[in-house]
XYZ file of C-alpha atoms in Angstrom:
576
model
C 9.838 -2.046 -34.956
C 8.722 -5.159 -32.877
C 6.269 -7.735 -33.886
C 6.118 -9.227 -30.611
C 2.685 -9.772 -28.850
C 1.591 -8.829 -25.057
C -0.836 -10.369 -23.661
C -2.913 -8.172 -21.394
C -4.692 -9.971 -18.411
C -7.974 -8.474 -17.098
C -9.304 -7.965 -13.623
C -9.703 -5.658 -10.438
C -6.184 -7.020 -9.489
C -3.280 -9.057 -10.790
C -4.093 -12.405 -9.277
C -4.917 -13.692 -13.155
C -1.406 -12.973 -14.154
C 0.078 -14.667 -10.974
C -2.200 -17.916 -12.190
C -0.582 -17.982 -15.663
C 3.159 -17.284 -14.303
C 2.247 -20.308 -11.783
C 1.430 -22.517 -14.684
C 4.176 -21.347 -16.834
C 6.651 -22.315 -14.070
C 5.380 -25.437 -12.996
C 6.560 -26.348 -16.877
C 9.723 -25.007 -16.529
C 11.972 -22.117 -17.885
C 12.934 -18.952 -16.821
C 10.924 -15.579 -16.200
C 11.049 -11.856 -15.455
C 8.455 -10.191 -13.092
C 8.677 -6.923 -13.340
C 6.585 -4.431 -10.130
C 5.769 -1.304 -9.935
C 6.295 -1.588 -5.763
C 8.493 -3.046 -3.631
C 7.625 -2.657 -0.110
C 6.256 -5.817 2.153
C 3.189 -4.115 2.822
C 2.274 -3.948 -0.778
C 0.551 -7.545 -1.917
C 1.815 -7.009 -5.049
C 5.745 -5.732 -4.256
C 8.834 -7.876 -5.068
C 9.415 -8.594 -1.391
C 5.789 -10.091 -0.919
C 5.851 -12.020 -4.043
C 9.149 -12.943 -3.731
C 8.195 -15.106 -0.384
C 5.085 -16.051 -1.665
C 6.669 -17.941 -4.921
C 9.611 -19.375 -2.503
C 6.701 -21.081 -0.220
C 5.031 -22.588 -3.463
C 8.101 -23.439 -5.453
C 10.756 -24.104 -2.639
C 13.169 -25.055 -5.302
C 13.239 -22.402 -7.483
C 16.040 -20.118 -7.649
C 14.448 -16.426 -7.051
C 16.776 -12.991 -7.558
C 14.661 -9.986 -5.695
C 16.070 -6.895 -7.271
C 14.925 -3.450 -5.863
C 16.140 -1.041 -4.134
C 16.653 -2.408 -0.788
C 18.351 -5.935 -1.903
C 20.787 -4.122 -4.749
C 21.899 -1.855 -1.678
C 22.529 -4.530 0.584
C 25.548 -6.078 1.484
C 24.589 -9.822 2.408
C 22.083 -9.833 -0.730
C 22.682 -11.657 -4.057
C 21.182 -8.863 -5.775
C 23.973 -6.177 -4.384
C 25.647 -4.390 -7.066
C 24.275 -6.240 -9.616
C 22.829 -3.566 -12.138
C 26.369 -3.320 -13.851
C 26.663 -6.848 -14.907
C 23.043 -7.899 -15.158
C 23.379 -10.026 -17.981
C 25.855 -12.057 -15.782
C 24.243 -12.881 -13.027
C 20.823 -13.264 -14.565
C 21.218 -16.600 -15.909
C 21.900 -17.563 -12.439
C 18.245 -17.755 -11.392
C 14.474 -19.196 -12.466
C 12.644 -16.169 -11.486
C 13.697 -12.579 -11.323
C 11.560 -10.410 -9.925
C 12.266 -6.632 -10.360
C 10.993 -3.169 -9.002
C 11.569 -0.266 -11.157
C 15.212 -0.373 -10.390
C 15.212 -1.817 -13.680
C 12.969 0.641 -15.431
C 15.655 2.737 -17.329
C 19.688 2.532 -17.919
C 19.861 -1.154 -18.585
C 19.548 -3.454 -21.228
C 19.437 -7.164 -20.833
C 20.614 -8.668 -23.975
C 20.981 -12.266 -22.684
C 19.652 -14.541 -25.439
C 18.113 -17.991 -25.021
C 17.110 -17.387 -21.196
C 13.773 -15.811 -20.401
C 10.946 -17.563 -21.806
C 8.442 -14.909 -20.470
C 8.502 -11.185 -19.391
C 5.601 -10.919 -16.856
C 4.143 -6.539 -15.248
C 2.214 -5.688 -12.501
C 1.820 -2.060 -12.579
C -0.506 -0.721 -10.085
C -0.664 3.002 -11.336
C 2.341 4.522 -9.877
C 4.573 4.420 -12.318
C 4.385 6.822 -15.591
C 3.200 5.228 -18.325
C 7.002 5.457 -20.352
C 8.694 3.929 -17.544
C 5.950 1.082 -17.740
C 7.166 0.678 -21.142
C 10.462 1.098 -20.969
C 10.383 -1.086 -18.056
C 9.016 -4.401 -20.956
C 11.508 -3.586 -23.407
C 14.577 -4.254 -21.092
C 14.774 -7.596 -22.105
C 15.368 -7.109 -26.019
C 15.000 -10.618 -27.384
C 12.055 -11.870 -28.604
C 9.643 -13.200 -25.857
C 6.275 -13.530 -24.532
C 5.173 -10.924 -22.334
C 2.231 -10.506 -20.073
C 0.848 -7.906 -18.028
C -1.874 -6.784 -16.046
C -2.817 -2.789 -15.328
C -4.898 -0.929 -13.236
C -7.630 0.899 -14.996
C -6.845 4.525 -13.928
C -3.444 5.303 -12.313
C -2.731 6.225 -8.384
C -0.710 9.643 -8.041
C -0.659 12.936 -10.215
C 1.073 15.855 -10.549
C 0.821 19.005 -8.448
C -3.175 19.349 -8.320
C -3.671 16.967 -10.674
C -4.365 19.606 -13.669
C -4.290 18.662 -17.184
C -3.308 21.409 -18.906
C 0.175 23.087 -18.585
C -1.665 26.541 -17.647
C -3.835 24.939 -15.054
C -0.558 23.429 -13.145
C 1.635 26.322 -13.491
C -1.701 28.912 -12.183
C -2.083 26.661 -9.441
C 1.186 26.915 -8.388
C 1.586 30.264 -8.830
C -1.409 31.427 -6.696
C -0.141 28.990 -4.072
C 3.339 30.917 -4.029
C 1.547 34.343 -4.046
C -0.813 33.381 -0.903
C 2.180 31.528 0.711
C 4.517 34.677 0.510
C 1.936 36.780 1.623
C 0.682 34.959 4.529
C 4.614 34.374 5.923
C 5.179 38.655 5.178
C 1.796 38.842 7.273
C 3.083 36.626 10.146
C 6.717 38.116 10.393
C 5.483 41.527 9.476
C 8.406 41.164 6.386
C 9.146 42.526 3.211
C 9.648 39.516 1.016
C 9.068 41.342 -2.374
C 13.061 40.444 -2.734
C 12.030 36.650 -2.988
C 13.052 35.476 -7.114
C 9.726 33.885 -7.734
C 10.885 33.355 -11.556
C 14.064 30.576 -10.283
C 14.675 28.912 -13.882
C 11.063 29.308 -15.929
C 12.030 26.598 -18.333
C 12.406 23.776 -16.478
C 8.681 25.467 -14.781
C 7.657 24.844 -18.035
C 9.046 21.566 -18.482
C 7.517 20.638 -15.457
C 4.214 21.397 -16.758
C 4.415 20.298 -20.010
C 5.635 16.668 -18.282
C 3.091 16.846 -15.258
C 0.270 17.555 -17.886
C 0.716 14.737 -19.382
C 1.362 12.331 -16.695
C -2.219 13.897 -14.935
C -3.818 12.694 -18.501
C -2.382 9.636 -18.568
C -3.576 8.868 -14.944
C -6.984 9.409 -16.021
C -7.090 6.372 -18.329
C -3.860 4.499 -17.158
C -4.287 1.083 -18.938
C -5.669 2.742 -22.038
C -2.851 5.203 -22.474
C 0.243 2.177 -21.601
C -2.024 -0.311 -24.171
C -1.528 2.708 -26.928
C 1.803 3.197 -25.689
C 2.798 -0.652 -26.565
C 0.937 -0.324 -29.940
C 2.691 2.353 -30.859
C 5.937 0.801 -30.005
C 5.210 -2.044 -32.315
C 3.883 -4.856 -29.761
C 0.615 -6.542 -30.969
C -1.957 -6.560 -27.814
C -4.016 -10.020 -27.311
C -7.001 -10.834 -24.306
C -5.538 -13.245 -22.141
C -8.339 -16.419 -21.450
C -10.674 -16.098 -18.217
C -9.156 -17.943 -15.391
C -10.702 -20.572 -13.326
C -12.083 -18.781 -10.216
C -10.684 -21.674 -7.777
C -7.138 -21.412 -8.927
C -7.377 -16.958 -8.767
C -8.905 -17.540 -5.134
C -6.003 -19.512 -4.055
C -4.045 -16.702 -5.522
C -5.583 -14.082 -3.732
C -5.136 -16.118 -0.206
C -1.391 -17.421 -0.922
C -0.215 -13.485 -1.588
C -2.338 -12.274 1.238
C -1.211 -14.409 3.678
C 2.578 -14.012 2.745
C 2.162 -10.623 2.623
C 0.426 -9.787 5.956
C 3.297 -12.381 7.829
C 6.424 -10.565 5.952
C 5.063 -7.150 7.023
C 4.207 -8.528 10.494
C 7.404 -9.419 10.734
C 9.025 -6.375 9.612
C 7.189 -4.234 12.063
C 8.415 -5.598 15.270
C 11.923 -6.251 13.860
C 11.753 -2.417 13.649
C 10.345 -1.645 16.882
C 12.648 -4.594 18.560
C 15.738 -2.519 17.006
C 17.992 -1.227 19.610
C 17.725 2.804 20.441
C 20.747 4.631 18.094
C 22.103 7.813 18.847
C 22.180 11.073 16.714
C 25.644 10.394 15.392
C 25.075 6.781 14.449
C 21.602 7.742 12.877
C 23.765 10.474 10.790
C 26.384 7.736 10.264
C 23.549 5.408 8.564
C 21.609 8.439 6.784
C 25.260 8.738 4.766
C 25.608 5.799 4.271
C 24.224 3.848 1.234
C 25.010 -0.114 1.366
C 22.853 -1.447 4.679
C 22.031 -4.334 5.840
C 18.462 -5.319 6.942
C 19.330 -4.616 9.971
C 20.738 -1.277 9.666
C 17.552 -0.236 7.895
C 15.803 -1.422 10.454
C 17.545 0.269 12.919
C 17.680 3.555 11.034
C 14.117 2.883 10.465
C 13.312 2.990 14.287
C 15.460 6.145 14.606
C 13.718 8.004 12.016
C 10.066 6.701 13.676
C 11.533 8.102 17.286
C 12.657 11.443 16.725
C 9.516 12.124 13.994
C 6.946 11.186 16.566
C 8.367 11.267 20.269
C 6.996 8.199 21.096
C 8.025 4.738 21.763
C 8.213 2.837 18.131
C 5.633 -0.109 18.547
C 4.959 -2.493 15.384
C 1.169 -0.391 15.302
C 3.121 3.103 15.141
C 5.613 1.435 11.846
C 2.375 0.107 10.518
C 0.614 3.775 10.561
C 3.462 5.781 8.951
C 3.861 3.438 6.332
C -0.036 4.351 5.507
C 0.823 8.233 5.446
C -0.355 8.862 9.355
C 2.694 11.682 9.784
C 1.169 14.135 7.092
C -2.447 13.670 8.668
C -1.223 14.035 12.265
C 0.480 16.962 11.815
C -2.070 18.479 9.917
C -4.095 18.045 12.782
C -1.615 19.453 15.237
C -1.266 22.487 13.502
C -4.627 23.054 13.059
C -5.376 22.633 17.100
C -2.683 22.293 19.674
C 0.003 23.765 17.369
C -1.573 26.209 15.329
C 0.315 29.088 17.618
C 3.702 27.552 15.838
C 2.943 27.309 12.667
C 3.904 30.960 11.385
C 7.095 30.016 12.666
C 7.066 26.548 11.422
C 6.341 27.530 7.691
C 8.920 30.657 8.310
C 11.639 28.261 9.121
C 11.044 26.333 6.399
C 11.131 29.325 3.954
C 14.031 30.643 5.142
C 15.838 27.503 4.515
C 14.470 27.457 1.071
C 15.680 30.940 0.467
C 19.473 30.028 1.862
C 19.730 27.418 -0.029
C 18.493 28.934 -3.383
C 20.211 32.238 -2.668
C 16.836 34.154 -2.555
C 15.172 32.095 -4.930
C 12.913 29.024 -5.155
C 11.229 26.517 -7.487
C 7.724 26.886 -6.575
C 6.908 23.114 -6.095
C 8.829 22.941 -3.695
C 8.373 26.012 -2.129
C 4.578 25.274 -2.039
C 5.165 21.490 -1.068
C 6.627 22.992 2.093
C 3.927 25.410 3.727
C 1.133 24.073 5.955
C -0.223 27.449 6.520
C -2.985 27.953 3.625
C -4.435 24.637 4.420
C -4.816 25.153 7.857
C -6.729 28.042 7.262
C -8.625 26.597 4.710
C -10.251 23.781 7.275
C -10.339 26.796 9.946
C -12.407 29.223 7.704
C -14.585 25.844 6.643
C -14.636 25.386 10.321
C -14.197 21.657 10.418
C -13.733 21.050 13.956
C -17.592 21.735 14.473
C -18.036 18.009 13.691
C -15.578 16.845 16.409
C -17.735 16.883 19.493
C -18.531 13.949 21.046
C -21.504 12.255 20.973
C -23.435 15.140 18.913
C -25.633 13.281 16.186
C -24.971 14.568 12.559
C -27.589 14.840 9.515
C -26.789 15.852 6.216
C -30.086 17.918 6.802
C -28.863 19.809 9.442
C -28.451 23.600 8.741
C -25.082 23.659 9.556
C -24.144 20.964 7.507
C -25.889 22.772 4.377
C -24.245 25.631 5.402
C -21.106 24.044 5.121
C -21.306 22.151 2.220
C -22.015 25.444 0.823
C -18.900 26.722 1.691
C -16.671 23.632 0.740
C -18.356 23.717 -3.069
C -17.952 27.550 -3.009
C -14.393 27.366 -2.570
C -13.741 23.722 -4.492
C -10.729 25.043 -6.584
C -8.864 26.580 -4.160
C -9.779 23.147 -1.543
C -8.278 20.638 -4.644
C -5.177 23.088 -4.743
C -4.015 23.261 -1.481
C -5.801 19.682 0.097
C -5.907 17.801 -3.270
C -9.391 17.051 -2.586
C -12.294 17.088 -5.028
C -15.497 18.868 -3.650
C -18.363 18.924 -6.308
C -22.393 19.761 -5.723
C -23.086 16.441 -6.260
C -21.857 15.122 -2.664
C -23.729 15.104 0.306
C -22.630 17.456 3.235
C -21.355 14.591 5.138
C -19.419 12.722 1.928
C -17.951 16.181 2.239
C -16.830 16.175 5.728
C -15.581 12.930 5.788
C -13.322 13.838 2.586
C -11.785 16.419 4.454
C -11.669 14.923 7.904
C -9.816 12.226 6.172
C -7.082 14.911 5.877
C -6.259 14.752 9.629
C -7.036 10.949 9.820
C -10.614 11.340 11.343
C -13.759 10.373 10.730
C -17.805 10.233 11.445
C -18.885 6.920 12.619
C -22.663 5.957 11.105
C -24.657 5.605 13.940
C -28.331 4.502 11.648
C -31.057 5.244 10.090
C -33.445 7.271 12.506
C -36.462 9.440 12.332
C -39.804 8.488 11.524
C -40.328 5.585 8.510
C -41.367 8.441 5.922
C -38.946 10.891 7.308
C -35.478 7.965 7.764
C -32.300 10.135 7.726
C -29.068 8.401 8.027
C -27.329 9.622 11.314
C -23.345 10.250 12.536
C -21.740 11.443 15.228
C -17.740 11.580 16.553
C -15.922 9.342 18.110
C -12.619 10.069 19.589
C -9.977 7.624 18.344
C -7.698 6.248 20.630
C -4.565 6.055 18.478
C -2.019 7.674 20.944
C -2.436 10.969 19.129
C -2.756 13.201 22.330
C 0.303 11.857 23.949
C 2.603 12.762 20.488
C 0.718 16.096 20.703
C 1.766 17.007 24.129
C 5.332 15.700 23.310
C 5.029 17.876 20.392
C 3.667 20.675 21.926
C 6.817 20.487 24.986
C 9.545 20.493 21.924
C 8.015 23.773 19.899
C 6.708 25.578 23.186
C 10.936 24.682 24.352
C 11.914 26.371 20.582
C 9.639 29.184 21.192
C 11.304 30.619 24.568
C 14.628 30.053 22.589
C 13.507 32.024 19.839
C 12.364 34.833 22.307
C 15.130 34.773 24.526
C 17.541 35.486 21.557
C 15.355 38.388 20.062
C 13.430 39.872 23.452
C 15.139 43.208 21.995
C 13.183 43.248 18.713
C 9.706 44.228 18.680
C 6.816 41.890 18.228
C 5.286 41.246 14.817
C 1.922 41.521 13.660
C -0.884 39.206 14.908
C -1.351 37.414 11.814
C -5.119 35.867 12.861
C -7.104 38.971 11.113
C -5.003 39.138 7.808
C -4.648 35.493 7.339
C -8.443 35.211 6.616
C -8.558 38.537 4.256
C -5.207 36.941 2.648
C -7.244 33.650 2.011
C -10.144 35.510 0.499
C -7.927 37.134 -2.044
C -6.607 33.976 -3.233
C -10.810 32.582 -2.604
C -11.248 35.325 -5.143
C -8.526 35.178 -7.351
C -9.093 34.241 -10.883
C -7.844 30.758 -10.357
C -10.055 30.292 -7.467
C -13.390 30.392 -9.925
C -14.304 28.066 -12.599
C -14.724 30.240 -15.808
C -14.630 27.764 -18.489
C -18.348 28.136 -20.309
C -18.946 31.240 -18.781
C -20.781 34.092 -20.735
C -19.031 37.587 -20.502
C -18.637 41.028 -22.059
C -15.983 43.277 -21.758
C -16.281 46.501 -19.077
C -17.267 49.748 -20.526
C -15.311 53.001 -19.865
C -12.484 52.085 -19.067
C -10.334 53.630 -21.614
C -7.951 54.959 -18.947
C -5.733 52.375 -18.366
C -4.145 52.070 -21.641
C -4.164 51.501 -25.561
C -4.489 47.743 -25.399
C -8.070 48.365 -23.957
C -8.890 50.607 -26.470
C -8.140 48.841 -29.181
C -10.097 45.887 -28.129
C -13.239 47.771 -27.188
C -13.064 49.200 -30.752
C -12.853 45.935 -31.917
C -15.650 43.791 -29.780
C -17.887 46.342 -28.472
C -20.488 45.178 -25.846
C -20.597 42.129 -28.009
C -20.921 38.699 -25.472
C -18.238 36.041 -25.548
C -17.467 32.602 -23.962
C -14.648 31.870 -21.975
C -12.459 29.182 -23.634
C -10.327 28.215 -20.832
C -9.325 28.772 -17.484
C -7.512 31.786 -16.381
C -3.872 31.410 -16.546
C -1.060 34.158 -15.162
C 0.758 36.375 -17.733
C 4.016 36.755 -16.388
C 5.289 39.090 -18.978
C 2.579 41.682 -17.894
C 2.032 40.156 -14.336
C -1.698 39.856 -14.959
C -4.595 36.982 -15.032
C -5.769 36.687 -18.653
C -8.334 34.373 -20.331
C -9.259 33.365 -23.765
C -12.816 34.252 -24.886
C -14.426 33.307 -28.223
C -16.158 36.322 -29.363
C -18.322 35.793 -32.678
C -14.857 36.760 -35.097
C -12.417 34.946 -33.270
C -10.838 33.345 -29.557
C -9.263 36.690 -27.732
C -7.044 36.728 -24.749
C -8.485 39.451 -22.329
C -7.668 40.184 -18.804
C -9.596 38.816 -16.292
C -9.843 42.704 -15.203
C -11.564 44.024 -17.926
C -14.368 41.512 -18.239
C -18.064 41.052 -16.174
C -20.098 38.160 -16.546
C -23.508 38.193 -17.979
């Protein structure tokens, strides 16, 4: 076990630790950064830094390693990982992404005088660890970690029964809603593809979710418990973490500047040398930019401008599409989702691993906002108040059907926001919003006011272009199969479909909830029997959340009854 010592540095954001590295530079020796990012948008990557410690200390010899530089010919870093301890001594500062988290160890002795993390969140909390151990000798190390972490798994569940359920329901509605739109018997589909790693996955995603919660409290345990002793680093001067803050900002926002229009400047590629590059794993900047632009092109239909690289790297695809679908596009979605099913099921030779599977269809969460009827907020110049009856009536809605909006959206609805915190949450989803227009109404009676304005973000022009290229696939599709008859309008059973899951077991918060089993119904079989003889009309509590038995293909949920905890199905019970 170590004895060594980490020295944990406080604050909303890492510009403390940056402070102390500065200072332990500026006396000399050699250090390890290690990131949890890597891009040049992020502040705190290895590209930003990297350019932000070359402008202060020009003579310092830096190493970038990440994925990019590692993978690129005309780097220093490329190839490196299999002789590390080599090249390493080479350089003053290394700063590393989590290409170094596992599958290396640095056992150069006599080098580093300091291992230095920034880990925003994104990482799990083992790799953060694993991550300060690769350099084994004894050495200061220093870190600084976001309070609560940035991603989860699946819906974010901490228990293994509430990710598996989730995903389970989201399979059940998925493959009902595609047999709906093709009017298709998919009972074939193997919906069981390898149940222990489904397991695994839980177990592992459970814990992750947790850790999120409380991010720097779970990798501060995870150090102690690998033998490190944790110390409070000493408040910094607020001068010297200002000029921080301004030197990393301003190298940051000129690298990524930068980077855009060297993407959009890239010369146009054809499909062939796009495929060429896609195979291909050593690239130059240049290549990446150019595959970059190629990517950008055929995803939105559009002319690549610096503004259009700048929005997909802040997640405007998913959004836009979303939004597509659930307006201009929503006639070719079926087909959209059945495409992308029917790929699944090639490749997985009828089966699939629900994640995935799930990951994949658009469908539920388009009718989701359609049954929520979102677009009511989008007309112009209409004034908004959280008092208005159809925003109650809404909000209504949205808390009503909370656990089946955080499954498929991954957004948290709860009583306590106001109908438009609400909206905005899920407007968010298709990269809208309600601008605040004031405070109106009489002084006694103030009410704070929105409306919608339309953005002018060249949305309607990749719609159209959208639009031309499915409307194009659609006469295909028909032309080839004008023989076979038409399938079943899908707009009627798509909202009965939703309702199911809206109703399903998973879709309702039972946890705390006082119930009693159902009398008389001693015709379905012995197990009922046997409990009723056992518990009566007596009134229980449920324990947990429902989770799916699939052994008996049933929902079941544990209820403490006065003796003991019982699992009952969900079938049998009534609240009270």
């Amino acid at each position: 076990m170590s004895l060594e010592t980490v020295t944990t540095i406080s604050g909303s954001n890492p510009k403390n630790l940056i402070v102390a590295l500065d200072k332990a530079i500026a006396k000399g020796g050699h250090h390890l950064l290690c990131c949890s990012a890597q891009k040049a948008k992020s502040k705190w990557g290895t590209q930003a830094l990297e350019e932000r410690f070359r402008r202060k200390f020009p003579h310092l010899r830096i190493l970038r390693i990440d994925s990019e530089s590692v993978a690129d010919p005309s780097h220093a870093a490329m190839g490196c990982i299999s002789h590390l301890n080599e090249i390493l001594t080479e350089y003053d500062l290394v700063i590393a992404s989590p290409s170094l988290e596992t599958g290396v160890s640095i056992d150069i002795e006599g080098h580093f005088d300091g291992v230095w993390g920034i880990f925003q969140g994104v990482q799990p909390v083992n790799s953060v660890r694993q991550m300060l151990a690769r350099v084994r000798e004894t050495v200061d190390r220093h870190i600084w970690v976001r309070e609560w972490g940035m991603s989860v798994v699946g819906n974010g569940s901490t228990t293994i029964g509430g990710l598996l359920r989730s995903q389970h329901v989201a399979t059940q509605a998925n493959i009902a809603l595609l047999s709906a739109a093709d009017n298709a018997d998919l009972s074939y589909v193997d919906q069981n593809f390898q149940p222990e790693s489904l397991q695994t996955w839980g177990k592992r995603g459970s814990v992750i979710n947790v850790e999120m919660r409380r991010y720097r409290e779970s990798v501060l345990a995870g150090l102690v418990e690998d033998g490190y002793i944790i110390i409070d680093a000493e408040d910094v001067d607020d001068d010297e973490s200002g000029a921080v803050i301004e030197s990393v900002k301003a190298a940051s926002v000129e690298l990524y500047a930068a980077e855009c229009k060297a993407i959009a400047d890239s010369p146009t590629i054809s499909d062939a040398e796009l495929k060429k590059l896609l195979d291909t794993r050593a690239k130059t900047k240049t290549e990446r930019h150019q595959q970059r632009k190629a990517e950008l092109s055929r995803r939105y239909e559009v002319d690549v401008t610096p503004d259009l690289v700048e929005k997909d790297d802040d997640g405007w695809y998913p959004q836009l599409r979303m939004h597509y679908y659930l307006t201009l596009g929503r006639e070719f979605l079926n087909n959209r989702d059945a495409k992308r099913a029917k790929a699944q099921l090639e490749a997985g030779e009828n089966s699939i691993w629900k994640p995935d599977f799930n990951k994949g269809q658009l469908l539920p969460a388009v009718l989701l906002l359609e049954n929520l009827n979102l677009l009511q907020f989008l007309t112009p110049e209409v004034q908004l108040r959280g008092s208005d009856e159809k925003m109650l009536e809404f909000k209504a809605l949205a808390v009503q059907h909370r656990h089946v909006i955080k499954n498929y959206l991954n957004v948290s609805i709860s009583e306590k926001l106001t109908p438009v915190a609400i909206a905005q949450k899920l407007l968010a989803k298709i990269d809208l919003k309600l601008d605040y227009v004031g405070r109106l109404g009489k002084r006694e009676n103030r009410e704070c006011v929105y409306r919608f304005v339309a953005p002018d973000d060249q949305r309607d022009s990749i719609f159209r272009q959208w639009f031309n290229r499915d409307e194009a696939f659609s006469r295909e599709s028909v032309s080839v199969s004008n023989n076979i008859s038409t399938t079943t309008p899908v707009t009627d059973t798509t909202s009965q479909i939703l309702e199911e899951v809206v109703e399903s077991p998973q879709g309702q918060a039972w946890k705390g909830l006082k119930l009693k089993l159902q009398q008389g119904l001693d015709s379905i079989g012995s197990s009922y029997s046997e409990l009723i003889s056992k518990v009566g009309e007596a009134v229980g509590v449920a324990d947990s959340e429902p989770y799916w038995n699939g052994y008996l293909g049933q929902w079941q949920v544990w209820v403490k009854f006065a003796d003991e905890c019982r699992s009952v199905v969900c079938d049998w019970l009534v609240a009270v």
